[in-house]
Short mmCIF file of C-alpha atoms in Angstrom, two decimals:
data_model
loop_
_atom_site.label_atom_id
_atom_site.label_comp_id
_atom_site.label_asym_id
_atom_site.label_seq_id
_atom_site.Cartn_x
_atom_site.Cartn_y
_atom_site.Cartn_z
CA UNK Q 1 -81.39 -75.14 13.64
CA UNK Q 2 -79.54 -73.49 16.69
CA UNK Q 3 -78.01 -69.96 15.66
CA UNK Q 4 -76.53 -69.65 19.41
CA UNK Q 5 -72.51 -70.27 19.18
CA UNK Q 6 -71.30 -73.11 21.46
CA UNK Q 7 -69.37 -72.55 24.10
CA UNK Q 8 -65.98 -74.05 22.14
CA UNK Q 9 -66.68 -71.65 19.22
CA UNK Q 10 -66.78 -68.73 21.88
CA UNK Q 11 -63.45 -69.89 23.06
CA UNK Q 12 -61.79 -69.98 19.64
CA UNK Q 13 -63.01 -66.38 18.92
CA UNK Q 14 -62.02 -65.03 22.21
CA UNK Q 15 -58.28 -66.87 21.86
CA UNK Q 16 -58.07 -65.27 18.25
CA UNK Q 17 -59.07 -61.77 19.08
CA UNK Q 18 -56.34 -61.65 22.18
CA UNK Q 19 -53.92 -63.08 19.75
CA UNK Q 20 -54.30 -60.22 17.32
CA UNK Q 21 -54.63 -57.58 20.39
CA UNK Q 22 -51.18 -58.79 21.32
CA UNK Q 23 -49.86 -59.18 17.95
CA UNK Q 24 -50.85 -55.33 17.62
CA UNK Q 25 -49.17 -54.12 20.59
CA UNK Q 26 -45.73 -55.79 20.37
CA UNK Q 27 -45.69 -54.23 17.13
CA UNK Q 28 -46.52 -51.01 17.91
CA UNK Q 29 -44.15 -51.03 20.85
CA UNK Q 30 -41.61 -52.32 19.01
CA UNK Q 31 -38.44 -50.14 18.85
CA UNK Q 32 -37.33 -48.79 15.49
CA UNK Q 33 -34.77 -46.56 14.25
CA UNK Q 34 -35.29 -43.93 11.50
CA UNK Q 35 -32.34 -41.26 9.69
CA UNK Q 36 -34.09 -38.20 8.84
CA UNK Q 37 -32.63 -34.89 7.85
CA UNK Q 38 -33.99 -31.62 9.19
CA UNK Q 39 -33.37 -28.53 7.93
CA UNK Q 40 -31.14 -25.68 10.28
CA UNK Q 41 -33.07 -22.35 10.15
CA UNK Q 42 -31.65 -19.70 11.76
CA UNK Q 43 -32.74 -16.05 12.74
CA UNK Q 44 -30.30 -13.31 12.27
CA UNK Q 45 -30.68 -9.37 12.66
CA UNK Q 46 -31.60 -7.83 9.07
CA UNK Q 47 -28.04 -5.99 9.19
CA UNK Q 48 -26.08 -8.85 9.63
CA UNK Q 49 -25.68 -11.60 7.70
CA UNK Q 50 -23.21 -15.53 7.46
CA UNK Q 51 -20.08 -14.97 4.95
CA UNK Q 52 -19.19 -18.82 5.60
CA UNK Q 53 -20.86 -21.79 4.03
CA UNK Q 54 -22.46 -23.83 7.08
CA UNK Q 55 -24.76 -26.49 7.07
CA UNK Q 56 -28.37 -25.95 5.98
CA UNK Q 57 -29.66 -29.76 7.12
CA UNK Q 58 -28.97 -31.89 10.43
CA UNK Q 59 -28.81 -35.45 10.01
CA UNK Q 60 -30.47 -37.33 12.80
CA UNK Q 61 -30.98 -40.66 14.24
CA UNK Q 62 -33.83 -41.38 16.26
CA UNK Q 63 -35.12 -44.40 18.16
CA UNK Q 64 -38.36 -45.55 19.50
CA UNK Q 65 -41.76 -47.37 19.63
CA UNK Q 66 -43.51 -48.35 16.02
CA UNK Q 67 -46.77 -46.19 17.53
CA UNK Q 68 -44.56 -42.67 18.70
CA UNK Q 69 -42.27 -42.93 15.31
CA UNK Q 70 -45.89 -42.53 12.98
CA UNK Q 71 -46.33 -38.93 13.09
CA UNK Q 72 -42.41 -38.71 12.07
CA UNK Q 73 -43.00 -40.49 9.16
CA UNK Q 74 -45.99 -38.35 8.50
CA UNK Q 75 -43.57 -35.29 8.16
CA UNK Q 76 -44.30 -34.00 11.77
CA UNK Q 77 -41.73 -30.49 12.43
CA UNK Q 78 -38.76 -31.60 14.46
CA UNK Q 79 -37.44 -28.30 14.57
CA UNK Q 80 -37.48 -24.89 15.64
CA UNK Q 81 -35.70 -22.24 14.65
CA UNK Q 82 -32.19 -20.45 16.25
CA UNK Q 83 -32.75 -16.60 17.17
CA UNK Q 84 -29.10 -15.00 17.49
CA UNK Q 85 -30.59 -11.29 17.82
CA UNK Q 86 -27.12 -10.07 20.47
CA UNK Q 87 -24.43 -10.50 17.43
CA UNK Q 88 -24.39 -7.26 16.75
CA UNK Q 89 -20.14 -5.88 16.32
CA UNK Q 90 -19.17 -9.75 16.31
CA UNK Q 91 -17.08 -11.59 13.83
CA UNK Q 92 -18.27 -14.73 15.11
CA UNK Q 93 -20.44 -17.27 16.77
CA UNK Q 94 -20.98 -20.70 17.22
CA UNK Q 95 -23.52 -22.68 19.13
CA UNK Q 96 -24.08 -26.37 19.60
CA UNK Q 97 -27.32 -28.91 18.76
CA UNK Q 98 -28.77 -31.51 20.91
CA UNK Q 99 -31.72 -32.39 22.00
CA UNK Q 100 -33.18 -29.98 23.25
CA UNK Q 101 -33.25 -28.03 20.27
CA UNK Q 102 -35.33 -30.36 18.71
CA UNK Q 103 -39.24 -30.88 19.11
CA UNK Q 104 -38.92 -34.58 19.78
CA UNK Q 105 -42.26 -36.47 20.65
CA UNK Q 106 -43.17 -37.99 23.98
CA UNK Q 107 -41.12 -41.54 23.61
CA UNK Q 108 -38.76 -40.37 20.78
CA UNK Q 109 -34.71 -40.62 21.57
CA UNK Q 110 -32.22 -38.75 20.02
CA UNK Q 111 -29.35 -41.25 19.70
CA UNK Q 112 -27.29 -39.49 17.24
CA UNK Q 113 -26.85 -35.70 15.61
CA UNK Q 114 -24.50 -34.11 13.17
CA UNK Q 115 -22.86 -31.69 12.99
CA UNK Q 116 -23.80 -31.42 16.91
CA UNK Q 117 -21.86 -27.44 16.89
CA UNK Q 118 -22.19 -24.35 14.37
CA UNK Q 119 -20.04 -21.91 13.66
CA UNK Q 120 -20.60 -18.54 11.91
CA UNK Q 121 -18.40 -16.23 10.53
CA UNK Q 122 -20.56 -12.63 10.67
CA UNK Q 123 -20.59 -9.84 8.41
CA UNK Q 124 -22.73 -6.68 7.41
CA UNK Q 125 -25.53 -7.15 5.37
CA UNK Q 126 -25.85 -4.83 1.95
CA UNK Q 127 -28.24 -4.67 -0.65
CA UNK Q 128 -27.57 -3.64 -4.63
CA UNK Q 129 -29.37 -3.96 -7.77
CA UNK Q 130 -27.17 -6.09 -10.20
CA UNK Q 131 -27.83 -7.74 -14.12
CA UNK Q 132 -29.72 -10.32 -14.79
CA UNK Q 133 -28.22 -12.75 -16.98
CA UNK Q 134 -30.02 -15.44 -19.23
CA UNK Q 135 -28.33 -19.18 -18.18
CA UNK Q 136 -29.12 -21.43 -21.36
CA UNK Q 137 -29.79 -24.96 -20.98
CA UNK Q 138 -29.04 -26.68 -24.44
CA UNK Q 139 -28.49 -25.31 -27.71
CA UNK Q 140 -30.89 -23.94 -30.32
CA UNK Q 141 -31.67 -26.28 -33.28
CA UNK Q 142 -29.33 -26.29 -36.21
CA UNK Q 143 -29.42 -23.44 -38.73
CA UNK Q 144 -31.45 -21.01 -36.08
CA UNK Q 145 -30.14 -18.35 -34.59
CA UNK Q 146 -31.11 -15.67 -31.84
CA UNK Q 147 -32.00 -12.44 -33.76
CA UNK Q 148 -33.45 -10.82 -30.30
CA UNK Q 149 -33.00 -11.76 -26.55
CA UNK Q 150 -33.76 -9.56 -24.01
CA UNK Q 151 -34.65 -10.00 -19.85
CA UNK Q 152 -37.41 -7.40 -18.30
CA UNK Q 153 -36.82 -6.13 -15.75
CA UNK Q 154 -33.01 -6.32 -16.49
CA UNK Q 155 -31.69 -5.60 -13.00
CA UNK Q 156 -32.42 -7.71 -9.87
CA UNK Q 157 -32.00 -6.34 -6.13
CA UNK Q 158 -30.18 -9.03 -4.52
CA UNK Q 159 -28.77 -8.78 -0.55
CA UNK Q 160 -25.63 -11.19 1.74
CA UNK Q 161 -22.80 -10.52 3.40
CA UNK Q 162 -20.71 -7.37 2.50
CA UNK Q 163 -17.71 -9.91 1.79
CA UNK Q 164 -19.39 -11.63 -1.12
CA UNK Q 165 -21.66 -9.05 -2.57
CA UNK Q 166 -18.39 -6.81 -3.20
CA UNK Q 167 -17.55 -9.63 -5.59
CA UNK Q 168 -20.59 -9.85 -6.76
CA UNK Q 169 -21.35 -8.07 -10.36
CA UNK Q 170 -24.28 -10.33 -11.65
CA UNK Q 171 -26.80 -13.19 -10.99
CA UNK Q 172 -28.14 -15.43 -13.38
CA UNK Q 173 -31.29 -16.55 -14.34
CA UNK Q 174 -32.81 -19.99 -13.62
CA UNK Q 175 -31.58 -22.46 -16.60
CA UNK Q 176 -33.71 -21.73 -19.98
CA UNK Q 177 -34.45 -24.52 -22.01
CA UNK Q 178 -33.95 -23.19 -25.23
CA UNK Q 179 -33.70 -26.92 -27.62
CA UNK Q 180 -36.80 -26.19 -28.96
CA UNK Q 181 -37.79 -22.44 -29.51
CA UNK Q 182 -38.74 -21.15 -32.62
CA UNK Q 183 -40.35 -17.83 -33.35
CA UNK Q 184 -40.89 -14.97 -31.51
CA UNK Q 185 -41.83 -15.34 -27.81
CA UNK Q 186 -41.81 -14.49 -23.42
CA UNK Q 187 -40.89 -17.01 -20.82
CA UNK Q 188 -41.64 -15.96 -17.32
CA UNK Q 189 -38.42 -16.92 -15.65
CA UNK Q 190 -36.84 -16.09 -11.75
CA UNK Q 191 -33.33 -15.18 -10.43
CA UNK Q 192 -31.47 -17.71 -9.11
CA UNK Q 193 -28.20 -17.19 -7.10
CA UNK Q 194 -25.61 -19.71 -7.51
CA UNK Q 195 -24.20 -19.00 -3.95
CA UNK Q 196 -26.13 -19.77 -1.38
CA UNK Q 197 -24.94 -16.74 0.94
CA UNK Q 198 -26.86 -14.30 -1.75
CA UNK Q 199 -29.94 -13.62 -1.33
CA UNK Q 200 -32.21 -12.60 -4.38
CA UNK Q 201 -34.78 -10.25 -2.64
CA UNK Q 202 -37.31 -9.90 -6.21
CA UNK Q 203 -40.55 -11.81 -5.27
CA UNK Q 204 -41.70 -11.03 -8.92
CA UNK Q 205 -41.00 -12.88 -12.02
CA UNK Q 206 -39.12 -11.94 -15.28
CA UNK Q 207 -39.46 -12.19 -18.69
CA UNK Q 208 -37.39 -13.47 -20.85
CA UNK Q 209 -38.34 -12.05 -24.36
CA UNK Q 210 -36.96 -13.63 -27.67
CA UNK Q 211 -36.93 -13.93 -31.29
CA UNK Q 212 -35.15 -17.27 -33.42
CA UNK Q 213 -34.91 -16.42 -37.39
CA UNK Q 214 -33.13 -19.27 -39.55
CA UNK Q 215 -29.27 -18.98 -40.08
CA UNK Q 216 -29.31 -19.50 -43.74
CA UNK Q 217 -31.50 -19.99 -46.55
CA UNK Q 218 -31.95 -23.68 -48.29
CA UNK Q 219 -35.16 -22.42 -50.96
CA UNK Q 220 -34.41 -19.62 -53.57
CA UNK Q 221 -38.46 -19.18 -54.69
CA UNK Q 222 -38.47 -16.82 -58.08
CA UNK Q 223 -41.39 -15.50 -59.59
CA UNK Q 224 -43.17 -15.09 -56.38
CA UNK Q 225 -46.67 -13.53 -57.37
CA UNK Q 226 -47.86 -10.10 -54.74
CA UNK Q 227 -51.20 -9.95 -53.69
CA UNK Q 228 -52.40 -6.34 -53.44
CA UNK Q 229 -54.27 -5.40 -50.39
CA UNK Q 230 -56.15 -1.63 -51.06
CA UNK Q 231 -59.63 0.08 -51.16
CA UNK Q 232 -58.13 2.70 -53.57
CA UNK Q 233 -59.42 1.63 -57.17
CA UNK Q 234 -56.64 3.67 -59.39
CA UNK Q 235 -53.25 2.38 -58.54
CA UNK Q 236 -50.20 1.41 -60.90
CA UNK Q 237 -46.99 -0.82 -60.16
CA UNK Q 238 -44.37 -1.64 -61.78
CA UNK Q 239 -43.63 -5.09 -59.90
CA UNK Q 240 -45.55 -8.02 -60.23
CA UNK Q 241 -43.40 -10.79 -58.71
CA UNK Q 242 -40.57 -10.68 -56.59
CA UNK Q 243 -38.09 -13.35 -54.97
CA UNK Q 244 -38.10 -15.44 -51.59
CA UNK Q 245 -35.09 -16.75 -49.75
CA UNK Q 246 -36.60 -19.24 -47.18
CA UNK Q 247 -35.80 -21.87 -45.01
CA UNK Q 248 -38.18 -24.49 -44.94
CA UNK Q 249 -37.57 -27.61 -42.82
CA UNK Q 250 -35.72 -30.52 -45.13
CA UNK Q 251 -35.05 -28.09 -47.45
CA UNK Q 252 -38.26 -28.80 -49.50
CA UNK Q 253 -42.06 -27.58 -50.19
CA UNK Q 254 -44.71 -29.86 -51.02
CA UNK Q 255 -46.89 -28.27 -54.45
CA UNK Q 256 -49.52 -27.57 -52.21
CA UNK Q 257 -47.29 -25.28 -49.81
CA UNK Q 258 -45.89 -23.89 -53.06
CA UNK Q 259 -48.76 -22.42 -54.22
CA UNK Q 260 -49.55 -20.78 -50.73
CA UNK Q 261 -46.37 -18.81 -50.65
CA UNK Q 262 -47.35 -14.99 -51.91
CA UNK Q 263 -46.19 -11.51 -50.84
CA UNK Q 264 -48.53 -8.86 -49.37
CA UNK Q 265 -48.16 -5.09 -50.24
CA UNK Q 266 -50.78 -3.15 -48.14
CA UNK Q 267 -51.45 -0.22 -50.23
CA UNK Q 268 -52.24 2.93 -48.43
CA UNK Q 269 -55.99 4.01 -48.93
CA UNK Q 270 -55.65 7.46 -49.42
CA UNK Q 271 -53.71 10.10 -51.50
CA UNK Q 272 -52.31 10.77 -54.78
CA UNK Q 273 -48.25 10.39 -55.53
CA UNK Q 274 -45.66 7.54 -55.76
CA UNK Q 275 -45.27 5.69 -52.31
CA UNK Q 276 -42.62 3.11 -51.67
CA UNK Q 277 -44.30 0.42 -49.79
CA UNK Q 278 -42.93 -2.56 -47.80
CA UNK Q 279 -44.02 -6.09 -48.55
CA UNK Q 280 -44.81 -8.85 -46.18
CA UNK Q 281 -44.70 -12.66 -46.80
CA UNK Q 282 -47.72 -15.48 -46.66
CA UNK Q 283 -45.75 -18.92 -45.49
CA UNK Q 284 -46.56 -22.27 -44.44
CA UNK Q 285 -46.33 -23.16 -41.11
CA UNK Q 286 -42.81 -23.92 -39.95
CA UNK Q 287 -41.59 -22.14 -43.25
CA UNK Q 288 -39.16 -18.85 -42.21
CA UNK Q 289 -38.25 -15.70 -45.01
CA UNK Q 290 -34.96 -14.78 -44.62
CA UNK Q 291 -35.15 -11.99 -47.20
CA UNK Q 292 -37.60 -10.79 -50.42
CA UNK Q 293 -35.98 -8.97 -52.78
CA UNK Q 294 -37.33 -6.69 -53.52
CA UNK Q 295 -38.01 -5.66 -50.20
CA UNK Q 296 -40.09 -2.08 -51.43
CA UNK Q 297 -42.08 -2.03 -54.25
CA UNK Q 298 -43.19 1.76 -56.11
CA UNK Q 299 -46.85 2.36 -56.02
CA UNK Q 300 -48.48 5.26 -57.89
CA UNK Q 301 -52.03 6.08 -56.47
CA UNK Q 302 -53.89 8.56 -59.12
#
């Protein structure tokens, strides 16, 4: 058998293989236009600081070959950033865009920018500490209720332009999601302004401490036995059961999660005398006491 290729075989191949080569070169030198939006960053002295609302993005329109336009689409910088350090005792500035501002690659064209011209209004910077204010997204389930809320640290240093921070008297936290708390808890949280010419200068996270009890009761429990909890063998009370007012969810308790319900008085373990002492509650999970009554009980330790 003859492995050699014959000379028409050759042909074919080499025909095939140029046909590709060129396919992959018109392609790749194929003009294309791409949109892309590039953030403005610009580099003022610390004291001084924009009181107008400018653009933060420039929308651009670029043009050229399939092969120069891949490291765009891989997220290559196109900018740099604007150093106005000589503004000092102005009220104002402006400065235009084009291409030379940009960091176009070799074969790239800029064919169209907006907004092509800035324009800042100036103003001193100032820095004060302000509240922090919880911003609630939702509302807690029905029949709970916020019996604590509380935001450490409670002040946040913020910075901008004298103009707006004058007007300023609080900043709010980032929105909460508070649908489904329950119980006592801390949620790290951060500042957020809701104008963008505020600065919040906290790198830190806060804490948003808080505590959901149930609104009302929908269980009356009587005859709720107390379990005793003391090393001190000679003690004498008076009260043996006491009642619940829970809230347990649908309003009902299986037999089971009946018969786990108990209060707790923790008897001290030394002395001699009457001592009024404060009882706790044993509960099913997802079960909340709004109130035992009686809340004391008298204990006589001999």
């Amino acid at each position: 058998m003859n492995n050699k290729m014959s000379s028409p075989s050759i042909s074919k191949f080499l025909a095939l293989f140029t046909a590709v080569v060129v396919w992959l070169y018109v392609t790749s030198s194929e003009s294309i236009l791409i949109e892309r939006e590039i953030p403005l960053e610009i580099d003022l002295p610390k004291d001084v600081a924009a009181s107008n609302l400018y653009p933060k993005k420039i929308k651009v329109r670029l043009k050229g070959a399939r092969m120069f336009m891949g490291k765009l689409l891989k997220g290559q910088t196109l900018y740099k950033k604007f150093s106005l350090k000589d503004v000092q005792n102005r009220k104002e500035i402006a400065f235009s865009i084009s291409s030379q501002d940009l960091l176009l690659p070799i074969g790239i064209e800029l064919v169209q920018l907006s907004p092509s011209r800035i324009v800042l209004e100036l103003d001193r910077r100032i820095f004060k500490e302000v509240p922090l204010k919880t911003d609630f997204l939702g509302e807690l389930r029905p029949g709970k209720r916020f019996s604590k809320t509380s935001i450490r640290p409670s002040m946040v240093m913020i910075s901008g332009p004298y103009s707006i921070m004058k007007k300023t008297a609080f900043v709010n936290t980032e929105k909460i999601d508070i649908t489904k708390l329950s119980g006592k808890g801390v949620i790290p949280v951060s500042a957020k302004s809701s104008d963008e010419r505020i600065f919040i200068e906290n790198e830190e996270k806060f804490n948003f401490e808080y505590a959901v009890r149930a609104e009302w009761a929908n269980i009356e429990l009587n005859n709720v036995r107390i379990k005793y909890l003391s090393s001190h063998k000679n003690f004498k009370v008076e009260t043996k059961f006491v009642k619940f007012l829970i809230q347990a969810p649908g309003g009902k308790l299986t037999s089971e999660e009946r018969n786990s319900i108990y209060a707790i008085a923790d008897i001290p373990v030394s002395g001699n005398g009457d001592f009024k002492v404060k009882l706790n509650s044993k509960l099913p999970e997802g079960v909340e006491l709004l109130q035992i009554d009686p809340e004391y009980i008298n204990v006589s330790l001999q």
